[in-house]
Tab-separated table of C-alpha atoms and ligand atoms in Angstrom:
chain	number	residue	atom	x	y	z
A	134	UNK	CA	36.612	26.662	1.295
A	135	UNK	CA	37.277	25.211	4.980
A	136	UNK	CA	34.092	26.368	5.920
A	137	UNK	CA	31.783	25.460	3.449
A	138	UNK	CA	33.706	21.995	4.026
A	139	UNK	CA	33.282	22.167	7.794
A	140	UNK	CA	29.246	23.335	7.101
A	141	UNK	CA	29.390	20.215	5.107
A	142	UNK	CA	30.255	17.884	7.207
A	143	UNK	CA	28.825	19.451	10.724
A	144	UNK	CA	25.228	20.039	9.069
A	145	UNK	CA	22.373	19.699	11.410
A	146	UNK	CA	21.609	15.782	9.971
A	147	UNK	CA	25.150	14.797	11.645
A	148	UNK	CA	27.818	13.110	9.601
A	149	UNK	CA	27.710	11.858	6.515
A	150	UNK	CA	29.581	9.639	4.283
A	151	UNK	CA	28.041	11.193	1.561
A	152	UNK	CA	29.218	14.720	2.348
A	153	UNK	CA	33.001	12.855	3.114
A	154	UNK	CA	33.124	11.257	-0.474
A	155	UNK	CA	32.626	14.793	-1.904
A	156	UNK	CA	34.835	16.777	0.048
A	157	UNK	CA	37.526	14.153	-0.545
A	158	UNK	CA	36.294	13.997	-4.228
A	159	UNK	CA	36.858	17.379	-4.248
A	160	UNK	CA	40.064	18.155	-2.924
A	161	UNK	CA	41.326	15.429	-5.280
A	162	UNK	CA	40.006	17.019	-8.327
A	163	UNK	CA	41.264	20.698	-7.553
A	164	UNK	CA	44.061	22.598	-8.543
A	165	UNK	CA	45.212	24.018	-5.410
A	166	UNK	CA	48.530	25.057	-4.231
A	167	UNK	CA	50.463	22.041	-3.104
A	168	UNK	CA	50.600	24.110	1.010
A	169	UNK	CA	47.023	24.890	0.493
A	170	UNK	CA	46.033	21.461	-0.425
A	171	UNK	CA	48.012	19.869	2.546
A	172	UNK	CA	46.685	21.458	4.735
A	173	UNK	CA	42.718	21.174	3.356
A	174	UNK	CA	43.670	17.028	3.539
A	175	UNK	CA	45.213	17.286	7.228
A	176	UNK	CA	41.729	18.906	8.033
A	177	UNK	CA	39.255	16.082	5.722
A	178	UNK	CA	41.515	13.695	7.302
A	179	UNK	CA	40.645	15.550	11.381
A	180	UNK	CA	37.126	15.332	10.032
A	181	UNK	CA	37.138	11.926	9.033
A	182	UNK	CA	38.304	10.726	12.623
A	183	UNK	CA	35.824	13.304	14.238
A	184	UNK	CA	33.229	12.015	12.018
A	185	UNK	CA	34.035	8.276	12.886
A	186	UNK	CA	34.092	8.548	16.566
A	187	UNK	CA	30.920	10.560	16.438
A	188	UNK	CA	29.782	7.687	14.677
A	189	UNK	CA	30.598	4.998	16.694
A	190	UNK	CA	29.157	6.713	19.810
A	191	UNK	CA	25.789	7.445	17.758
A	192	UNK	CA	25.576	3.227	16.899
A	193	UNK	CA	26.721	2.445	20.709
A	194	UNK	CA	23.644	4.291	22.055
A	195	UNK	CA	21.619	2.617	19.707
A	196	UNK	CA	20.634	5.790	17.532
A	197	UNK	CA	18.950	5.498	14.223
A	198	UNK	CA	20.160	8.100	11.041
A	199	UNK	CA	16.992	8.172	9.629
A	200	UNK	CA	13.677	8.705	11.887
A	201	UNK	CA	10.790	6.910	10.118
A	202	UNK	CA	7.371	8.294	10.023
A	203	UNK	CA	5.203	8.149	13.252
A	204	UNK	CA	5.140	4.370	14.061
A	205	UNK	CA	1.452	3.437	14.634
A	206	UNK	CA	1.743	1.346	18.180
A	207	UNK	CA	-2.493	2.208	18.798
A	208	UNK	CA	-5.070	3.341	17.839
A	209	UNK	CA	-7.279	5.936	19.492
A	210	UNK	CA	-9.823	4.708	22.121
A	211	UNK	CA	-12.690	6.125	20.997
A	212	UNK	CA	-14.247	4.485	18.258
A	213	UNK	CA	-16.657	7.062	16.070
A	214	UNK	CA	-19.662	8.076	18.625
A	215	UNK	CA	-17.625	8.337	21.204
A	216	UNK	CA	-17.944	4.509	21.879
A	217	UNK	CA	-14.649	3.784	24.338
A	218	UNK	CA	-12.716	0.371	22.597
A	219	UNK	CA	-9.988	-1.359	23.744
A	220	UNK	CA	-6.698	-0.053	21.990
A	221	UNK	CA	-5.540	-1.263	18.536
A	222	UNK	CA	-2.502	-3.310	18.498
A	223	UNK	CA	-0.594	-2.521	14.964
A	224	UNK	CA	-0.470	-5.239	12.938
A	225	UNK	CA	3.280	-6.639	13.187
A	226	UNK	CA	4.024	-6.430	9.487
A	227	UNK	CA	4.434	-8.872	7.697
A	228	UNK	CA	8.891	-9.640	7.073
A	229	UNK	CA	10.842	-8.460	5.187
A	230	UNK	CA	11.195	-11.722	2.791
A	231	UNK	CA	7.573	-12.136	2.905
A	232	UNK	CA	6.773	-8.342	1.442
A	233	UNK	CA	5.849	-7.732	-2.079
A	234	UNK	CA	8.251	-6.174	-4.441
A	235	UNK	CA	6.447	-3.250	-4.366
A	236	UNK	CA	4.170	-1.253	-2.147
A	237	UNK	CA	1.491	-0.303	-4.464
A	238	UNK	CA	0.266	-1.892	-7.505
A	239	UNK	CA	-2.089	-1.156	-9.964
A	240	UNK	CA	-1.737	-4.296	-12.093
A	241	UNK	CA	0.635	-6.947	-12.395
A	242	UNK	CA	3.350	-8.429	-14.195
A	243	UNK	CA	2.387	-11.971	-15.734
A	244	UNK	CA	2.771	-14.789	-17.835
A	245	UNK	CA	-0.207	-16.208	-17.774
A	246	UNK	CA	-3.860	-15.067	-18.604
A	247	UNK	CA	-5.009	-14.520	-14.560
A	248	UNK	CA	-6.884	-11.283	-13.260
A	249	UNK	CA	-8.252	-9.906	-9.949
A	250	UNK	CA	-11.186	-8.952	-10.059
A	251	UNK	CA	-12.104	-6.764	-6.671
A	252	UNK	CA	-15.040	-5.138	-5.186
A	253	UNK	CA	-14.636	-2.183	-3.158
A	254	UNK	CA	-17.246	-0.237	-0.516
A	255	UNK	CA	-19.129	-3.382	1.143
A	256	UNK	CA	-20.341	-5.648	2.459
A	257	UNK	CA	-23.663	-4.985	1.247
A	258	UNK	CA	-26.496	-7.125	3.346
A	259	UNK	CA	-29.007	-6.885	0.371
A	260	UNK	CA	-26.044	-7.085	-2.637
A	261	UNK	CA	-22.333	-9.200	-1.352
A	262	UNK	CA	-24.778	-12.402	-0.823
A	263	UNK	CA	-26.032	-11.994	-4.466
A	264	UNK	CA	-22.823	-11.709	-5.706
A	265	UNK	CA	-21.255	-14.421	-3.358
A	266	UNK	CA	-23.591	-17.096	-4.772
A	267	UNK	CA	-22.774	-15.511	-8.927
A	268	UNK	CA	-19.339	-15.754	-7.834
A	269	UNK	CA	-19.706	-19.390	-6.408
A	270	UNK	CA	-21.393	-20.507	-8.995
A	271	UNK	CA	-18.460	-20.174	-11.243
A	272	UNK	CA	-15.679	-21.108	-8.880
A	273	UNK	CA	-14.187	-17.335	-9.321
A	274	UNK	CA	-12.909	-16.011	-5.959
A	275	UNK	CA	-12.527	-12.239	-5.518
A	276	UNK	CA	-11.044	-9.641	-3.559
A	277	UNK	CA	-13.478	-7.741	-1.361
A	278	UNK	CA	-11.866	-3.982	0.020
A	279	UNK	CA	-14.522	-3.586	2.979
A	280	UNK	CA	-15.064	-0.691	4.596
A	281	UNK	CA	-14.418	-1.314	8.656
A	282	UNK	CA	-18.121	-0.077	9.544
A	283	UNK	CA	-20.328	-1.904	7.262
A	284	UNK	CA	-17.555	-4.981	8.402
A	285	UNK	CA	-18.288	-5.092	11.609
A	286	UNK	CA	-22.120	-4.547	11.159
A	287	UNK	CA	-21.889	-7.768	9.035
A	288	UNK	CA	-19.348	-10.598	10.351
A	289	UNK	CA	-21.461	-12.822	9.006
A	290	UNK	CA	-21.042	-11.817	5.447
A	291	UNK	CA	-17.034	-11.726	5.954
A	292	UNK	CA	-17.143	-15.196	6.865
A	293	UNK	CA	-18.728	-15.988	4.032
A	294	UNK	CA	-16.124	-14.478	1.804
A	295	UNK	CA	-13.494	-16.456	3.193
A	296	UNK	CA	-14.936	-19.771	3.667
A	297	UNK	CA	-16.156	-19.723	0.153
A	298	UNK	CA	-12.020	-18.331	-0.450
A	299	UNK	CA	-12.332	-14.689	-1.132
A	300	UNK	CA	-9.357	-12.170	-0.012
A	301	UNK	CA	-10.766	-9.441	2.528
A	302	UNK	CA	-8.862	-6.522	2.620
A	303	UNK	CA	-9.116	-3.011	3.925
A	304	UNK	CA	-10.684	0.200	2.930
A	305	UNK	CA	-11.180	2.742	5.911
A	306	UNK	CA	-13.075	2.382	8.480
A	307	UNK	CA	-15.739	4.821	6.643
A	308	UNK	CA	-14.229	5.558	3.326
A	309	UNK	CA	-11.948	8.178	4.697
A	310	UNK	CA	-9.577	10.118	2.143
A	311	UNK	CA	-6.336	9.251	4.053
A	312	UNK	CA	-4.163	11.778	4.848
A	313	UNK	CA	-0.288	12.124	6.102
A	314	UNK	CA	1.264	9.063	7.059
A	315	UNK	CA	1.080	8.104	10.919
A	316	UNK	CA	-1.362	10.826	11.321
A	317	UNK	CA	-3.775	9.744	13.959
A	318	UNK	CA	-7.252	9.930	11.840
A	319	UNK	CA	-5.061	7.627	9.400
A	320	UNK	CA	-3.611	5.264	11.608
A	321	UNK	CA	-7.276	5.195	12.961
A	322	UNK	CA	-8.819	4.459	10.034
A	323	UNK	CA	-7.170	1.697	9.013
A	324	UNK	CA	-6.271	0.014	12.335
A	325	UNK	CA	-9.730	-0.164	13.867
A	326	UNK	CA	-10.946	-1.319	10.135
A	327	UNK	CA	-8.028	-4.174	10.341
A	328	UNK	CA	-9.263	-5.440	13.951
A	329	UNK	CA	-13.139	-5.251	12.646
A	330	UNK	CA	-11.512	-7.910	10.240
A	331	UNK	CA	-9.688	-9.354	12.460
A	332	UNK	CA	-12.807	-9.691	14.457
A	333	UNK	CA	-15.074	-11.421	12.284
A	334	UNK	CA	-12.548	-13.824	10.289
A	335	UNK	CA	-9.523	-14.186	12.715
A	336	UNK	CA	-7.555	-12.789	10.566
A	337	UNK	CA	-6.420	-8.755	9.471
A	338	UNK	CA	-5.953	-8.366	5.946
A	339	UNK	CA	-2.450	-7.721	4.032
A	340	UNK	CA	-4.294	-5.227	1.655
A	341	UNK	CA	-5.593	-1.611	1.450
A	342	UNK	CA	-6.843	0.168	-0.818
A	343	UNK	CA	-7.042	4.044	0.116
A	344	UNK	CA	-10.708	5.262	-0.995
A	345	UNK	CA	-10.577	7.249	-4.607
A	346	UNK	CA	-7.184	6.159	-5.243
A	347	UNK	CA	-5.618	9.287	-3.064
A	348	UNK	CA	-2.234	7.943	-1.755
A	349	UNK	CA	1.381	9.031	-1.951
A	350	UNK	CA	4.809	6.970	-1.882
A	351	UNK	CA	5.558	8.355	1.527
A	352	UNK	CA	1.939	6.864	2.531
A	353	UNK	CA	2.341	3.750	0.749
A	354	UNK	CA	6.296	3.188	2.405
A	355	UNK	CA	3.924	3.790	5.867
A	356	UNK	CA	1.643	1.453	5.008
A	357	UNK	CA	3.652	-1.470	3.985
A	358	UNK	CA	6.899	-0.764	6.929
A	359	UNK	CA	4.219	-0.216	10.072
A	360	UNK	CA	1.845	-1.547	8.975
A	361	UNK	CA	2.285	-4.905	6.956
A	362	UNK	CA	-0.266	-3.528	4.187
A	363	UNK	CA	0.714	-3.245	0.545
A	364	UNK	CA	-1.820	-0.852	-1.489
A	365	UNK	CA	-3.860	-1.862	-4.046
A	366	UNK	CA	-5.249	0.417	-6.954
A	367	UNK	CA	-6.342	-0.800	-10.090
A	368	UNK	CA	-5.806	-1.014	-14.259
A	369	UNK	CA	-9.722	-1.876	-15.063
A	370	UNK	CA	-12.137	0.888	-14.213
A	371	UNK	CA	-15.449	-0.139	-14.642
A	372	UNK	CA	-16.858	3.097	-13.588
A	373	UNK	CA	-20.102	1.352	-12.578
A	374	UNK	CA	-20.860	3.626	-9.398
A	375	UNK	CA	-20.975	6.201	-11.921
A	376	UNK	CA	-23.328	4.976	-14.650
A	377	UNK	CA	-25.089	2.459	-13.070
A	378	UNK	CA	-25.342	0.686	-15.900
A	379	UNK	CA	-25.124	-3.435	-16.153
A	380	UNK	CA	-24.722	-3.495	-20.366
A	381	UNK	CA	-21.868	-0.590	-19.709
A	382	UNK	CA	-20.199	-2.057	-16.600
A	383	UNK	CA	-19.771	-5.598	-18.668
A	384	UNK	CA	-18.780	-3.533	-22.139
A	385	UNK	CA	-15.666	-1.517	-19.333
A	386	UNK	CA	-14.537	-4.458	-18.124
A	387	UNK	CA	-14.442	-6.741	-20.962
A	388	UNK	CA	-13.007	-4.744	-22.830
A	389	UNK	CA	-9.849	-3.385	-20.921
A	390	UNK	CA	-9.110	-6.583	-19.156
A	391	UNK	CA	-5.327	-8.279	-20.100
A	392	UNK	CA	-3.395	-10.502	-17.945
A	393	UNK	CA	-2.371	-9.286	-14.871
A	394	UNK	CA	-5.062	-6.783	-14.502
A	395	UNK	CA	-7.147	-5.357	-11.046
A	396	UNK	CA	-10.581	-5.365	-12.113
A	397	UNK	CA	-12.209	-1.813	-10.020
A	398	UNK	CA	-16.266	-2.327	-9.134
A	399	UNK	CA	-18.156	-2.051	-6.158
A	400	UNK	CA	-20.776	-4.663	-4.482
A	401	UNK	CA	-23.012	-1.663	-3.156
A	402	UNK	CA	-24.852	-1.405	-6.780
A	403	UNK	CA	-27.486	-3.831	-7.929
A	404	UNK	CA	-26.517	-2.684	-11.364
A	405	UNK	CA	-22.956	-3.777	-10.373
A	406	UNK	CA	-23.943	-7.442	-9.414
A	407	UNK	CA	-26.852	-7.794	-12.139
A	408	UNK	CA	-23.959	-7.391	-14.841
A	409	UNK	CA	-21.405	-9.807	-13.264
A	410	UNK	CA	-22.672	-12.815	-14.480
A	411	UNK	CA	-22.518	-12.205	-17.976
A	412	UNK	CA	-18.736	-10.153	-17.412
A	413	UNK	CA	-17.398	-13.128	-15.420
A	414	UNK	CA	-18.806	-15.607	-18.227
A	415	UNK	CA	-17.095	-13.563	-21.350
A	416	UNK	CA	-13.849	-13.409	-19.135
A	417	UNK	CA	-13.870	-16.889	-18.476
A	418	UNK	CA	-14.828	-17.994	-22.061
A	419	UNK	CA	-11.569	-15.638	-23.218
A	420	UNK	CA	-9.270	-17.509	-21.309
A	421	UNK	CA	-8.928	-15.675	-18.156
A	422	UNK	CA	-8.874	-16.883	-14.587
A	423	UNK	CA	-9.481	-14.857	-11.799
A	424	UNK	CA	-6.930	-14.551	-8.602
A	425	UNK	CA	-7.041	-13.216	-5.153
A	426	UNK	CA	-5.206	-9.937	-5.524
A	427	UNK	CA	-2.773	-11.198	-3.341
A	428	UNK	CA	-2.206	-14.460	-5.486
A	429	UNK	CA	-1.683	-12.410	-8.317
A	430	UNK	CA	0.777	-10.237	-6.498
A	431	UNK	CA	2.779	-13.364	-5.487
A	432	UNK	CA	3.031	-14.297	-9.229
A	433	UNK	CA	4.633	-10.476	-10.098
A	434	UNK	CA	7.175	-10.862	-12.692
A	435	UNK	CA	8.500	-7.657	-12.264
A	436	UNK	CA	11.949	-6.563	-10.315
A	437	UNK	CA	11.729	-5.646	-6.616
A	438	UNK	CA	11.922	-1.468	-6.167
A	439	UNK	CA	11.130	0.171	-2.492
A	440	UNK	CA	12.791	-2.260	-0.867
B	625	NI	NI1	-14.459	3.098	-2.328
């Protein structure tokens, strides 16, 4: 018994309350002999002073109980090509008060009849402009997940987006399946996409949405700690990169759509934009409004988790 309490509370992790609380907890609740038990509660009570000293030392020299993942400070140098770059400052985060309630979403939690509707995989030279001026011509502003390459081939077209008021947020660099959190092809991929941004607008984006949808919590806590982005998935699939079909794309969307949902479609298919005005129109005409995603994030009804 003392040594599975002495395992307990020397265990490679250090001291913990936790494992205190128990042992106490446990003594309490058994029926030892009253010699036995004395003794069991001189020793909990050496532990407890052991454990308290150890921890004061620990705080004085500044030591953290919990490592978090790999912070991302920079990026690599070498941009795909082999092209040397400067290094990539990680974005600062955004604070604590200023975070979401959650770190992913795939819809949101409203009152009111708003949507996001987003378009992932651009910009598009030949397609975004098309859908800029459909887009425009309704006074609906969208959320565009850009891909960091095709960004920084097109600053022009990001400006666009946000002059006109469009959210620009990130998808890779080149529509990388992430993979561990702080691993160096992730922390890559995002950081050099957020400073291609960053570049053309003056701004890096609060967003991210991981390509196909592949994330994990332990990603997503990464994400939204180091790197000030919440993740994004979505509720509406339109599947239009799949059927590539304008009368389908409109039939997906309309009919899934409810308050508080992230619309999925990508401004890379002409099939895609040639079946926006008429979605956008029977959206509108049923009641709905369209959000940045991160506007409709900041309306989320629902309780903060993660935190
Ligand atoms: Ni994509």
């Amino acid at each position: 018994m003392r040594s599975r309490f002495g395992i307990r509370l020397f265990s490679a992790g250090g001291f913990d309350n936790r494992s205190l609380l128990n042992a106490i907890l446990l003594l309490d609740a058994s029926a030892f002999p009253d010699d036995r038990l004395a003794f069991l509660r001189s020793m909990t009570r050496l532990h407890t002073m052991v454990a308290a000293g150890a921890l004061a030392v620990l705080a004085l020299s500044g030591c953290r109980s919990v490592s978090p993942p790999d912070a991302a400070e920079t990026a690599p140098r070498t941009a795909p090509g082999g092209q040397r770059q400067e290094s990539v400052r990680a974005a600062p985060g955004r604070p604590a008060a200023a975070r979401p309630a959650r770190d992913r979403y795939r819809e949101v939690q409203v009152d009111e009849p708003v949507v996001a509707i987003t378009f992932d995989d651009g910009p598009n030279p030949r397609q975004t402009p098309l859908l800029l001026d459909i887009l425009k011509e309704r006074g609906i502003r969208a959320t565009f997940f850009v891909v960091g390459r095709s960004a920084a081939a097109h600053p022009a077209i990001l400006q666009r987006m946000v002059a006109e008021g469009h959210e620009v947020a990130n998808h890779t660099w080149d529509h990388a399946t992430l993979g561990e959190a702080g691993s160096d092809e992730t922390r890559r991929q995002i950081l050099m996409t957020n400073e291609a941004i960053r570049a053309a607008v003056g701004k890096g984006p609060v967003l991210i949405r991981p390509p196909y949808g592949r994330t994990n919590p332990t990603l997503d806590r990464w994400m939204a700690r180091e790197l000030g982005l919440t993740v994004v998935l979505w509720s509406v699939d339109s599947s239009d990169w799949k059927h590539r079909d304008p009368i389908r794309v409109q039939a997906e969307i309309v009919r899934a759509a409810k308050p508080g949902s992230i619309i999925l479609a990508h401004d890379i298919h002409a099939t895609t934009v040639s079946a926006m005005p008429a979605t956008l129109d029977q959206l509108q005409a049923r009641g709905f409004r369209f959000l940045t995603v991160s506007e409709l994030i900041a309306r989320d009804r629902s309780p903060r988790i993660g935190q």
